[in-house]
Amino acid sequence: TSCGCTSVSMVYKEVEGPLFAMAGHGTNNPANWQVVIPAGEKAQLKVYYDPDVHQDFRGAATREVYVYSNDPIDFEKKIVIELNQVD
């Protein structure tokens, strides 16, 4: 993820995988975790935002989540999350 306030997990066949977050922000991302999603199948990303990381911030923010695959051509996808932190 692009910020320590954002983490993400993947849900496949109703099983939620481990949380991943920005490296170096006090979290240890799972090493070597993977899930095989056959062609034509779908999975869901769950993105979590922790407003307490930026307690004094108010307003619009953009965060990014990166998903990597074994596709030799299109191996990285960037998902952009837009939010408005009010309280």
Short mmCIF file of C-alpha atoms in Angstrom, two decimals:
data_model
loop_
_atom_site.label_atom_id
_atom_site.label_comp_id
_atom_site.label_asym_id
_atom_site.label_seq_id
_atom_site.Cartn_x
_atom_site.Cartn_y
_atom_site.Cartn_z
CA THR A 1 0.00 0.00 0.00
CA SER A 2 1.04 3.61 -0.40
CA CYS A 3 0.59 4.64 3.25
CA GLY A 4 0.72 3.11 6.72
CA CYS A 5 -2.95 4.02 7.22
CA THR A 6 -4.05 1.54 4.55
CA SER A 7 -4.01 -2.24 4.58
CA VAL A 8 -5.55 -4.83 2.30
CA SER A 9 -6.52 -8.48 2.19
CA MET A 10 -7.85 -10.74 -0.54
CA VAL A 11 -11.01 -12.81 -0.22
CA TYR A 12 -11.28 -15.88 -2.42
CA LYS A 13 -14.04 -18.46 -2.09
CA GLU A 14 -15.24 -16.67 1.08
CA VAL A 15 -11.86 -17.11 2.82
CA GLU A 16 -10.07 -13.90 3.75
CA GLY A 17 -6.30 -13.99 3.47
CA PRO A 18 -3.83 -12.15 5.70
CA LEU A 19 -3.50 -8.37 5.89
CA PHE A 20 -0.80 -6.61 3.90
CA ALA A 21 0.30 -3.05 4.61
CA MET A 22 2.99 -0.57 3.65
CA ALA A 23 6.39 -2.11 4.31
CA GLY A 24 8.46 -0.55 7.07
CA HIS A 25 5.55 0.82 9.09
CA GLY A 26 5.65 -1.57 12.02
CA THR A 27 3.95 -4.44 10.26
CA ASN A 28 5.46 -7.65 8.98
CA ASN A 29 3.74 -8.66 5.79
CA PRO A 30 3.26 -12.41 5.37
CA ALA A 31 6.20 -13.91 3.50
CA ASN A 32 5.49 -16.08 0.47
CA TRP A 33 1.70 -15.93 0.85
CA GLN A 34 -0.16 -16.58 -2.36
CA VAL A 35 -3.51 -17.69 -3.66
CA VAL A 36 -4.18 -19.33 -7.02
CA ILE A 37 -7.16 -17.84 -8.84
CA PRO A 38 -7.92 -19.78 -12.02
CA ALA A 39 -8.75 -17.90 -15.21
CA GLY A 40 -12.38 -16.77 -15.15
CA GLU A 41 -12.62 -16.90 -11.36
CA LYS A 42 -13.01 -13.79 -9.20
CA ALA A 43 -11.64 -12.62 -5.89
CA GLN A 44 -12.40 -9.57 -3.76
CA LEU A 45 -10.00 -7.05 -2.26
CA LYS A 46 -10.86 -5.67 1.16
CA VAL A 47 -9.18 -2.34 1.76
CA TYR A 48 -8.97 -1.05 5.33
CA TYR A 49 -8.32 2.59 6.20
CA ASP A 50 -7.28 3.56 9.74
CA PRO A 51 -8.08 7.25 10.35
CA ASP A 52 -6.22 7.15 13.67
CA VAL A 53 -2.91 7.02 11.79
CA HIS A 54 -3.54 10.63 10.70
CA GLN A 55 -5.55 11.88 13.68
CA ASP A 56 -5.34 15.59 12.80
CA PHE A 57 -5.96 15.19 9.07
CA ARG A 58 -9.29 16.22 7.55
CA GLY A 59 -10.23 16.25 3.89
CA ALA A 60 -9.74 14.33 0.68
CA ALA A 61 -7.01 11.72 0.39
CA THR A 62 -5.89 9.23 -2.23
CA ARG A 63 -4.27 5.91 -1.35
CA GLU A 64 -2.95 3.14 -3.57
CA VAL A 65 -2.96 -0.64 -3.30
CA TYR A 66 -0.73 -2.77 -5.51
CA VAL A 67 -1.58 -6.33 -6.53
CA TYR A 68 1.11 -8.53 -8.08
CA SER A 69 0.57 -11.66 -10.15
CA ASN A 70 2.58 -14.17 -12.14
CA ASP A 71 1.32 -12.77 -15.46
CA PRO A 72 4.54 -12.07 -17.41
CA ILE A 73 3.06 -9.02 -19.18
CA ASP A 74 0.57 -7.50 -16.75
CA PHE A 75 2.11 -8.49 -13.41
CA GLU A 76 1.21 -5.39 -11.38
CA LYS A 77 -2.13 -3.65 -10.91
CA LYS A 78 -2.59 -0.38 -9.06
CA ILE A 79 -5.92 0.22 -7.34
CA VAL A 80 -6.62 3.82 -6.36
CA ILE A 81 -8.75 4.53 -3.29
CA GLU A 82 -10.24 7.99 -2.80
CA LEU A 83 -11.67 8.99 0.56
CA ASN A 84 -12.76 11.98 2.59
CA GLN A 85 -11.72 11.91 6.24
CA VAL A 86 -14.16 13.98 8.28
CA ASP A 87 -13.79 12.94 11.93
#
